[in-house]
XYZ file of C-alpha atoms in Angstrom:
568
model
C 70.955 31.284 49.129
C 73.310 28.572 48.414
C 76.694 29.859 46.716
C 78.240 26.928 45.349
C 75.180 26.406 42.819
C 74.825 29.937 41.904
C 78.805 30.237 40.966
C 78.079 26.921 38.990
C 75.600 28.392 36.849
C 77.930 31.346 35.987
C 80.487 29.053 34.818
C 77.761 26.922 33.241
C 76.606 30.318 31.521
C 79.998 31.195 30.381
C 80.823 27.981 28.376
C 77.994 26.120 27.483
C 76.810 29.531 25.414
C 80.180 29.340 23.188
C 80.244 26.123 20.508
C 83.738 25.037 19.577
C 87.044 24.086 20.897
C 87.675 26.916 23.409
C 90.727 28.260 26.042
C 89.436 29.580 29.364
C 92.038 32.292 30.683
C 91.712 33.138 34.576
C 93.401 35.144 36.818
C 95.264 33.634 40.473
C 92.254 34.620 42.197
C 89.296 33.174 39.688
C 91.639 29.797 39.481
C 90.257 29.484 42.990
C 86.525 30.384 42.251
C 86.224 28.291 39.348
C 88.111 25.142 40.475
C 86.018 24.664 43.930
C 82.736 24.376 41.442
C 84.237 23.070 38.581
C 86.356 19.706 38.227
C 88.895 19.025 35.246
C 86.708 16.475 33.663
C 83.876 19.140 33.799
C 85.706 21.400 32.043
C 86.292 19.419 29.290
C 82.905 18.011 28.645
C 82.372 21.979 28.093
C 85.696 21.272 25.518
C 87.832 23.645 27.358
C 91.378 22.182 25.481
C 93.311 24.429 27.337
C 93.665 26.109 31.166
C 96.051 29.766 31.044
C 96.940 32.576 33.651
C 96.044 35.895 32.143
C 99.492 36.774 33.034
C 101.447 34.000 31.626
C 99.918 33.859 28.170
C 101.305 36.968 26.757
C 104.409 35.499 27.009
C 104.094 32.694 24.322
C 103.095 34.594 20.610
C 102.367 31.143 18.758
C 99.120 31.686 16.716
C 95.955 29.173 18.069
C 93.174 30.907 15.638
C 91.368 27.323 15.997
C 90.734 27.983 19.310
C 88.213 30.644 21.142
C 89.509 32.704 24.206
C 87.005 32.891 27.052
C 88.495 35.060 29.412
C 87.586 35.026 33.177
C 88.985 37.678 35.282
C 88.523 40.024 38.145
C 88.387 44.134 36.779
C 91.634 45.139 38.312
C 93.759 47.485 36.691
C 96.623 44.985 36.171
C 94.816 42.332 34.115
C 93.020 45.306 31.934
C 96.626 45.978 30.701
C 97.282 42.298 29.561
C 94.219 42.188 28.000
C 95.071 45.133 26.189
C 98.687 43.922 24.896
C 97.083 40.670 24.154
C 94.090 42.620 21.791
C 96.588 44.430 20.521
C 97.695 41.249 18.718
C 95.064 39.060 18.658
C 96.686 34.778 19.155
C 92.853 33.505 19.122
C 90.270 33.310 17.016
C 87.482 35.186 18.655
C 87.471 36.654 22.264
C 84.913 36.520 25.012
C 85.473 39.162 27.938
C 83.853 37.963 31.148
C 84.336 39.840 34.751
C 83.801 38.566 37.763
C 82.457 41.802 39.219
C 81.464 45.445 38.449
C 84.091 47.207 35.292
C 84.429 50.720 35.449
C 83.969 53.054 31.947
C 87.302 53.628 31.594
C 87.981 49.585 31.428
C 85.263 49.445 28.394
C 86.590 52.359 26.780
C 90.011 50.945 26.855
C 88.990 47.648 26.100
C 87.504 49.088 22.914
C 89.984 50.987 21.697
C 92.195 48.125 22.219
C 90.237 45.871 20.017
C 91.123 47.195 16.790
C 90.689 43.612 14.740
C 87.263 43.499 16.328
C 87.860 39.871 17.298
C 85.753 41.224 20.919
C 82.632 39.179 21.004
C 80.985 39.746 23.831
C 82.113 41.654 27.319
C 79.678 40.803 30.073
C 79.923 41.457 34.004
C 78.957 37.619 35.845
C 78.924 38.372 40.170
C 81.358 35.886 41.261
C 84.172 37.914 42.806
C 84.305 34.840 45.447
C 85.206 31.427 46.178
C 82.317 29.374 47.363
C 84.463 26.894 49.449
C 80.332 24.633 50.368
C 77.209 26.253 50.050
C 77.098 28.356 52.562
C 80.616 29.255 53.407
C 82.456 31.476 51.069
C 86.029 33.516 51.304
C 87.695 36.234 48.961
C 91.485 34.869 50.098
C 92.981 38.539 51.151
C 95.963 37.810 50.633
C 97.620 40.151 53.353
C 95.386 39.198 55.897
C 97.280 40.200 59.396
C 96.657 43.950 57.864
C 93.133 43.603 60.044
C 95.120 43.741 63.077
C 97.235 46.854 62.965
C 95.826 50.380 62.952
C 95.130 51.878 59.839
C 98.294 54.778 60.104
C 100.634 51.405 59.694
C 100.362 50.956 56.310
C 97.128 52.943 54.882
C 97.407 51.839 50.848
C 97.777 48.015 52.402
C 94.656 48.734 54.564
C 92.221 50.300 51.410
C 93.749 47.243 49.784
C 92.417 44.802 51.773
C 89.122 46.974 52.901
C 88.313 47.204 48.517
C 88.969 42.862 48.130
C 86.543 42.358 50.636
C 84.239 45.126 49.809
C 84.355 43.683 46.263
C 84.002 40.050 47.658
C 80.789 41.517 49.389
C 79.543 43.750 46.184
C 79.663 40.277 44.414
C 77.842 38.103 46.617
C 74.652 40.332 46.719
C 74.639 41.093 43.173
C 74.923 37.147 42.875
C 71.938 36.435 45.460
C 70.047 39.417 44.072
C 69.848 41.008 47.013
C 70.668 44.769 49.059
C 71.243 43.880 52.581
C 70.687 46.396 55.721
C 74.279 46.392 57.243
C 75.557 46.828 61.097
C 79.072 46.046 62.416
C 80.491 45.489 65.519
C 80.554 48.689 67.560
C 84.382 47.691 68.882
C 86.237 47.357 65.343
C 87.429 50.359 63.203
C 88.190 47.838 60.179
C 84.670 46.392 60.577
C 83.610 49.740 60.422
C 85.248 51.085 57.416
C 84.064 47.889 55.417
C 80.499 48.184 56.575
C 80.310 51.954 55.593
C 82.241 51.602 52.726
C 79.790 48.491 50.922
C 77.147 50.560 52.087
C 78.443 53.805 50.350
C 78.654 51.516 47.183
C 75.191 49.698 47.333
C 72.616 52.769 48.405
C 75.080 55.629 46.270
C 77.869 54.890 43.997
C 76.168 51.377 42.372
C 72.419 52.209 43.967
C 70.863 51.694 40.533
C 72.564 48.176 40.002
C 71.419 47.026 43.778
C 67.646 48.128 43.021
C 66.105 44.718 43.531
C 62.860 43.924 43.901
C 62.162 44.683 47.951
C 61.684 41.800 50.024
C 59.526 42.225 53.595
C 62.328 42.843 55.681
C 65.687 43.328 53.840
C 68.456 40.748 54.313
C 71.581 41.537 57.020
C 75.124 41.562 56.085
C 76.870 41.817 59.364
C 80.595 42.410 59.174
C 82.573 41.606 62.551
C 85.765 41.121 64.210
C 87.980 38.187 64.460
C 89.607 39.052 67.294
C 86.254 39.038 69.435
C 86.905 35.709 68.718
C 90.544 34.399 69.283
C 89.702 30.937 70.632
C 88.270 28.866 67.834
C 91.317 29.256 65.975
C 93.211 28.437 68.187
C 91.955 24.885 68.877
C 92.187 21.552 67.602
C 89.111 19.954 65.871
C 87.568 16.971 65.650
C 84.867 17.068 62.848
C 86.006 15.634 59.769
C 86.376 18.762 57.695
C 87.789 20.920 60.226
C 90.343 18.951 61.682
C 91.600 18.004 57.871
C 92.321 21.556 57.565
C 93.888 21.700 61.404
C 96.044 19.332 60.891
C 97.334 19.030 57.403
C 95.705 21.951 55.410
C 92.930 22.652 53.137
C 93.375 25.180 50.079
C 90.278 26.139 47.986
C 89.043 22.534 48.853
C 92.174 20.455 47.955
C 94.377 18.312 50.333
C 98.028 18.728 49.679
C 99.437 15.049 51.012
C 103.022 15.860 49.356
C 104.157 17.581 52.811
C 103.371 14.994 54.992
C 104.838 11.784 52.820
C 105.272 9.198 49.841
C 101.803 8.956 48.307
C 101.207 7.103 44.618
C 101.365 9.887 42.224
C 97.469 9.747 41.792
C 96.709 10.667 45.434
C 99.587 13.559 46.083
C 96.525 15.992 46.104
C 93.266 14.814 46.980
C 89.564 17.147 45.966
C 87.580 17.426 48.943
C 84.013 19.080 47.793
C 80.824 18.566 49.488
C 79.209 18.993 45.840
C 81.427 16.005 44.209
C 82.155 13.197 46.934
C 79.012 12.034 48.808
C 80.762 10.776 51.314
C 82.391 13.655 52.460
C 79.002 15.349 52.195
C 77.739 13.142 54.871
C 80.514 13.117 56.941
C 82.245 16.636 56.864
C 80.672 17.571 60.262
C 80.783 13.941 61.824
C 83.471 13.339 64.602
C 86.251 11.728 64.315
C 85.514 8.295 66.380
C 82.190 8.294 63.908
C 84.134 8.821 60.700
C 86.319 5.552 61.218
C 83.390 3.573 61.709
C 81.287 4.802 58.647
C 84.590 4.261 56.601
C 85.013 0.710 58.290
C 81.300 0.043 57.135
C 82.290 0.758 53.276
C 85.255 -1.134 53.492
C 83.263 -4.079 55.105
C 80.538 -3.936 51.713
C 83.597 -4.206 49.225
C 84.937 -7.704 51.164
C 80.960 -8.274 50.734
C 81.793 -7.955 47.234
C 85.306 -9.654 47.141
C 84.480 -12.647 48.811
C 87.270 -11.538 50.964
C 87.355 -12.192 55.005
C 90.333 -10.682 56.401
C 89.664 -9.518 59.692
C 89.591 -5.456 59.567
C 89.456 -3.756 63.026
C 91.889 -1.009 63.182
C 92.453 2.373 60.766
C 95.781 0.406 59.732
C 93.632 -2.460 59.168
C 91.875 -0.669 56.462
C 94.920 1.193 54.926
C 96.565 -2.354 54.245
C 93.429 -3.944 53.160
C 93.048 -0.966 50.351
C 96.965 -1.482 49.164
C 96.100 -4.770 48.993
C 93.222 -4.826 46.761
C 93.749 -2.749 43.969
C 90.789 -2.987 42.047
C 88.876 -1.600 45.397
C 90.926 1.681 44.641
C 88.980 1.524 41.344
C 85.609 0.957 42.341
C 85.915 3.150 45.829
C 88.788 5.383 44.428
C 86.740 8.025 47.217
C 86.886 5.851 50.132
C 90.590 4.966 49.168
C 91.270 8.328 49.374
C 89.268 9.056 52.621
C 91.000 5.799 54.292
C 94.101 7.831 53.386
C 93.440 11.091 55.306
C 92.322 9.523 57.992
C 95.127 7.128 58.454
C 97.541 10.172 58.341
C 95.376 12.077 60.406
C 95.448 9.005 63.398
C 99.390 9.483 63.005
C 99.429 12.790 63.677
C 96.893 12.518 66.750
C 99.070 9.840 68.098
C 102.511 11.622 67.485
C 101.396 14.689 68.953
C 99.596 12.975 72.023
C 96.690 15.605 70.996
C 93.833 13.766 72.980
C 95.689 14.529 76.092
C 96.382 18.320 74.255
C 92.511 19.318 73.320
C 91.179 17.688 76.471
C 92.884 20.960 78.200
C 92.093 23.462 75.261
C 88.460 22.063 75.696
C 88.422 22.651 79.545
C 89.811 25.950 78.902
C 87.592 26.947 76.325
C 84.268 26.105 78.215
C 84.828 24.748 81.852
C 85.941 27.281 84.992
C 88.719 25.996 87.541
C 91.507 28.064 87.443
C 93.933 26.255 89.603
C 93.062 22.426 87.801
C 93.851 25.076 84.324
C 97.045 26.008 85.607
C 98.661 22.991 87.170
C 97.222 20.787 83.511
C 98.923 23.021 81.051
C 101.826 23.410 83.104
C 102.270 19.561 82.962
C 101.960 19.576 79.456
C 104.309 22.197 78.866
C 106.749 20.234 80.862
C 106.260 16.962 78.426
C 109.321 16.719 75.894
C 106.860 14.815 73.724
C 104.198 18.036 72.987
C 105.183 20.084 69.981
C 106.091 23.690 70.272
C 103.190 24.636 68.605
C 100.547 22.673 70.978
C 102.302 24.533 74.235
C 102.132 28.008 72.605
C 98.226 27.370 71.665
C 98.014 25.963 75.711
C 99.469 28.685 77.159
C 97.348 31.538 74.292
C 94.255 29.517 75.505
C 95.362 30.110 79.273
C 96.512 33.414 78.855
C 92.993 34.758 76.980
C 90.816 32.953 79.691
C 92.675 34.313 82.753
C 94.267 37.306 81.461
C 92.655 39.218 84.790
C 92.401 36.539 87.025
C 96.260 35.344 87.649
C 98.687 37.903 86.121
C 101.689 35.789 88.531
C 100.904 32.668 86.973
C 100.606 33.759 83.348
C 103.781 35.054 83.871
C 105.212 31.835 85.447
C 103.959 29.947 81.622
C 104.857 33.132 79.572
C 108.738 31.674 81.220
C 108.140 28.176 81.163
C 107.082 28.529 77.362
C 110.243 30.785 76.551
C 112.396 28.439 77.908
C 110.963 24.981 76.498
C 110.192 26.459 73.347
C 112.941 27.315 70.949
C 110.613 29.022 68.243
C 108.668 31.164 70.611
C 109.233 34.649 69.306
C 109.119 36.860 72.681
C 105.777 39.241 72.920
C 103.992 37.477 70.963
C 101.229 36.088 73.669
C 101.400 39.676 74.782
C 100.621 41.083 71.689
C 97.759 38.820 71.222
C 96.485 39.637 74.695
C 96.563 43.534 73.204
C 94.766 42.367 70.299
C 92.173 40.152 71.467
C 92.229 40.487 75.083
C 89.100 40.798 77.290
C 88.768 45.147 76.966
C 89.154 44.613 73.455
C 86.242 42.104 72.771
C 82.410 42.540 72.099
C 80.551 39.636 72.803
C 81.029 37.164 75.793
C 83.647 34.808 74.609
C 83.771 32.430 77.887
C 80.160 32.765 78.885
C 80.928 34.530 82.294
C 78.637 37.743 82.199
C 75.806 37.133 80.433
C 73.314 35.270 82.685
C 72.327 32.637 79.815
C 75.448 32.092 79.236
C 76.080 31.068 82.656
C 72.990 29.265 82.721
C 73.786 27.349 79.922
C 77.358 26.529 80.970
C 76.255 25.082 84.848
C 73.726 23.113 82.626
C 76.582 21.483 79.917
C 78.361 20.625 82.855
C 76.115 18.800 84.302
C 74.436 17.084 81.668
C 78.053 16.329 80.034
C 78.773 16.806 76.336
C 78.176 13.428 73.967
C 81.978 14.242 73.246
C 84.362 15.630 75.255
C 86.312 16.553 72.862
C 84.075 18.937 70.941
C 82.004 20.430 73.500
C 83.537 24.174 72.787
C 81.043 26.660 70.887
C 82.473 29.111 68.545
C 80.979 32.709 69.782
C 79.026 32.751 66.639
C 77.270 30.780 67.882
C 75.742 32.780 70.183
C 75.417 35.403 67.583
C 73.035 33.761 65.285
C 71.062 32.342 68.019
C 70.859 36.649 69.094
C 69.437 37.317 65.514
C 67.160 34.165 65.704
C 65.798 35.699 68.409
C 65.531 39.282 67.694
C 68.034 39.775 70.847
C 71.430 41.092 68.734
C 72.103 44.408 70.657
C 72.037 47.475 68.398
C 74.540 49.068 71.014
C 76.829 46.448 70.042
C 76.313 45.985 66.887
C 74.808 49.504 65.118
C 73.459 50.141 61.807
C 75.073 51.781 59.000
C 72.961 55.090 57.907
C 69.818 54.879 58.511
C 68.288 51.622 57.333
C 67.027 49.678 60.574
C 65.403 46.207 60.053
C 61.497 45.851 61.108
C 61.106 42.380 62.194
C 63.831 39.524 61.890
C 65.868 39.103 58.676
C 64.855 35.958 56.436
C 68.626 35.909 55.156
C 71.774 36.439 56.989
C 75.367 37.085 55.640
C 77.609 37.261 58.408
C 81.505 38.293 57.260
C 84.352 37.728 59.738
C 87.131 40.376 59.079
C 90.321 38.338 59.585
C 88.838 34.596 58.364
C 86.530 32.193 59.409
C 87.107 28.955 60.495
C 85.391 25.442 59.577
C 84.033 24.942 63.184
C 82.337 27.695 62.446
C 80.746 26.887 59.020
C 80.154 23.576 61.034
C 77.969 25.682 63.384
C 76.117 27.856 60.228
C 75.355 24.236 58.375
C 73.984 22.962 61.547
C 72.035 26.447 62.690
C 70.262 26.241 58.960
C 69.369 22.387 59.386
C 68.046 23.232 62.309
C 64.768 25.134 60.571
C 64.117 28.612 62.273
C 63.243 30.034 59.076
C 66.296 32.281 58.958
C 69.168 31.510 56.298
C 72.839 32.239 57.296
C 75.903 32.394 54.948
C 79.335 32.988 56.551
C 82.238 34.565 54.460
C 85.925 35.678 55.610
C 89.113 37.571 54.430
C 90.341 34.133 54.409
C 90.112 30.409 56.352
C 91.998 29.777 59.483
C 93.692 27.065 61.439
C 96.204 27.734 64.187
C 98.958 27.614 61.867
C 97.534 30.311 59.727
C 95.869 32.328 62.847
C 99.939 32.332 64.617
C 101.402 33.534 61.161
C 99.035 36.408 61.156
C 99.962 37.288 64.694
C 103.439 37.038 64.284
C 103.495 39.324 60.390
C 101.515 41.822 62.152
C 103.401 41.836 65.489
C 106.756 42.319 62.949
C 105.269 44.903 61.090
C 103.958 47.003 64.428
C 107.449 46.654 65.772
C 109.269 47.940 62.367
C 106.897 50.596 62.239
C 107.291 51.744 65.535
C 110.879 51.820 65.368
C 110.974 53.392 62.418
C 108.963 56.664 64.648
């Protein structure tokens, strides 16, 4: 069950298979899937010449009969109609059709007719509706994806939208893995709901004959839940390598954007981060931060080794000047280079935004009681002109989801204090969260306060201390997979579609998060399948979150609620 490897051998299969000098044509969404597995340099090994959008190329009409068109494309409507046009007067030499998921008959048929210089060589279906961002972490980038939060009268065509992508993104990944899962949702959320029943209705009816694998013991879960039982780990800042990258500057389909943040050399404006490519970052993508300076420190220190050189390097500048200085170490560690880079910008950031001080309160909100210490620390911080507006709106969400019940006065007193410090704050917007993800709309038990594990576990954290301060919060999924490890996941929570119940624990998990994922959380499925309990878990999202994205979410959906209610 590892995704990145099984999307490589579809590529693999796709171009190794045609000889000659060939153009691949994708669509915006299999750009993504192919260019998390595949690198430039790969591609042309395969002698790809030439990288189009499905979309773009029927604008140009210049004849390329030398080459061979491998096309690469989800089976939506909109790119069966370029293909068409572009059949219709052939520019290549020979076509080959590939789709990343399941074609209807009407596609072929039109496909067919459309081919009337029969320059069609092959059309074949190849599972990869997906982007495998590591190899057990996938997403099928929704692109609306605050839909999840508003009920489904809002906008209904927006809604199917969104409930077909990831149904589709679902479809693909078992037909991939081979697999027809049992599937349950959480009990709390409609959209959960619909997408459970609805990849249901296509694997045991509609497509029943194409899911008729061979039938394992127990049958593999897919469970779909909410991300709104689980507001806080979005919300707060990281400290593993991988997710705070994405926290704090961004990660898109496994590339670093540096542009926003500053003058880099032309060669490191974008920067590939893939745990398949760069060892490095596949040893350190789930370290902490303190241990990532030191193991970058330690490569640095071989090269002077090497260079016979003896400068004195003891600080994260130390390092950045030592690599401008040395510019053949950029050629022989052109990955460390880059990874002294990130983290250099990254210790600018922390240090600018005083976000030690910051995430010491998020943490003690997220996982330690004290309601009056809570209160008194984030009001301090909102009070400091040097905190960002975004940092006080996350303190004050954090405060505001933890004691929503337990000190209405005092939320109110911050839900003030944050108007009036913060410029940006768009009014209702905590309060709209609060109705989305507040405690009588979530499932599981987010701060550990009613479950008596829980709350045996917490007393015990505190007391033992966490190796890290800093990273001592849990995601709740967490406690989810260790439910399903041990055969404790509550069917009263979390029912079965139809009638297919599970004898015995599941072998393979596939846990989808309606509204994203985040990469604490892949952190925590990486970890939970090192950790050997004989059960393999995947985790997959309508897209990937940091704060940024989470608060942009909130606010399109709170917009859209209030237009549509106005509207009434």
């Amino acid at each position: 069950m590892v995704l990145t490897s099984t999307v490589r051998d579809y590529i693999n299969r796709i171009l190794q298979d045609i000889s000659g000098m060939k153009v691949l044509i994708l669509d915006s969404q299999t750009v993504s899937i192919v260019s998390v597995v595949y690198s430039q340099s790969e591609l042309l090994q395969k002698e790809v010449f030439l990288v189009e959008l499905v979309d773009s190329i029927s604008k140009s009409n210049e004849s390329m009969s030398h080459l061979k068109a491998i096309y690469f494309v989800r089976p939506t409507s909109e790119n069966i109609q370029h293909m068409r046009r572009q059949l219709a007067s052939p520019r290549f030499g020979e076509y080959h059709l590939f789709f990343s998921n399941i074609m209807k008959d009407t596609q072929i048929h039109i496909l067919a007719d459309s081919d009337e210089q029969e320059v069609v060589q092959q059309v074949q279906e190849f599972y990869a509706d997906f982007v495998a961002i590591d190899p057990y972490h996938f997403t099928v980038h929704v692109p609306s994806n605050y839909i999840y939060m508003l009920p489904a009268v809002v906008d209904p065509s927006k809604l199917q939208h969104f409930c077909d992508r990831v149904v589709d993104g679902l479809a693909a990944v078992f037909l991939a893995l081979k697999r027809r899962p049992v599937i349950r949702y959480q009990r709390t959320s409609d959209i959960a709901k619909r997408i459970a029943q609805e990849a249901a209705k296509l694997m045991y009816q509609e497509q029943s004959g194409l899911f008729d694998f061979r039938r394992m013991e127990v049958s593999p879960l897919l469970l779909v839940i909410d991300r709104r039982d689980d507001p806080v780990t979005p919300l707060l800042n990281q400290w593993t390598y991988q997710a705070m990258l994405h926290e704090l500057i961004g990660i898109q389909d496994n590339k670093v954007d540096l542009k926003s943040i500053g003058k880099f050399p032309k060669d490191q404006e974008e920067v590939v981060l893939s745990s398949e490519q760069d060892s490095f970052f596949k040893a350190n993508m789930y370290e902490n931060f303190g241990d990532i300076g030191m193991n970058i420190k330690r490569l640095v220190d071989e090269f002077q080794q090497v260079a016979k050189s003896n400068q004195n390097i003891q600080t994260i500048e130390d390092m950045a000047k030592f690599v401008d200085n040395y510019p053949e170490y950029r050629k022989m560690h052109g990955n460390v280079t880059k990874h002294v880079t990130l983290v250099t910008e990254m210790s600018k950031i922390v240090q600018e935004r005083k976000l030690m001080l910051v995430s010491q309160t998020e943490q003690e909100l997220a996982c330690n009681g004290g309601q009056g210490a809570a209160f008194e620390a984030v009001t301090n911080l909102l009070n400091d002109d040097s905190i960002s507006d975004a940092d006080r709106l996350r303190l004050v969400m954090l405060y505001a989801l933890r004691y929503e019940k337990d000190s209405p006065v005092q939320l109110m007193q911050l839900f003030n204090k944050l108007a009036s410090r913060s410029a940006k704050y768009k009014p209702g917007l905590l309060q709209f969260l609060l109705k989305q993800a507040g405690v009588d709309k979530r499932t599981g038990d987010l701060f550990g306060n009613r479950d008596l594990m829980n709350i045996a576990r917490n007393m015990a954290r505190g007391l033992k201390g966490v190796e890290n301060v800093y990273t001592q919060h849990q995601p709740l999924l967490f406690q989810v997979m260790e439910s399903i490890v041990k055969g404790r996941l509550r069917d009263l929570d979390y029912p079965f579609v139809g009638n297919h119940f599970q004898q015995g624990r599941p072998q393979e998990v596939i846990i989808f998060i309606v509204g994203g994922t985040t990469y604490e959380e892949a952190r925590s499925v990486a970890l939970q399948n090192a950790s050997n309990t004989g059960i393999r878990f995947l985790l997959g999202g309508s897209s990937v979150l940091n704060s940024r994205r989470f608060f942009r979410d909130l606010e399109e959906a709170q917009r859209v609620a209030r237009s549509s209610t106005s509207v009434v």
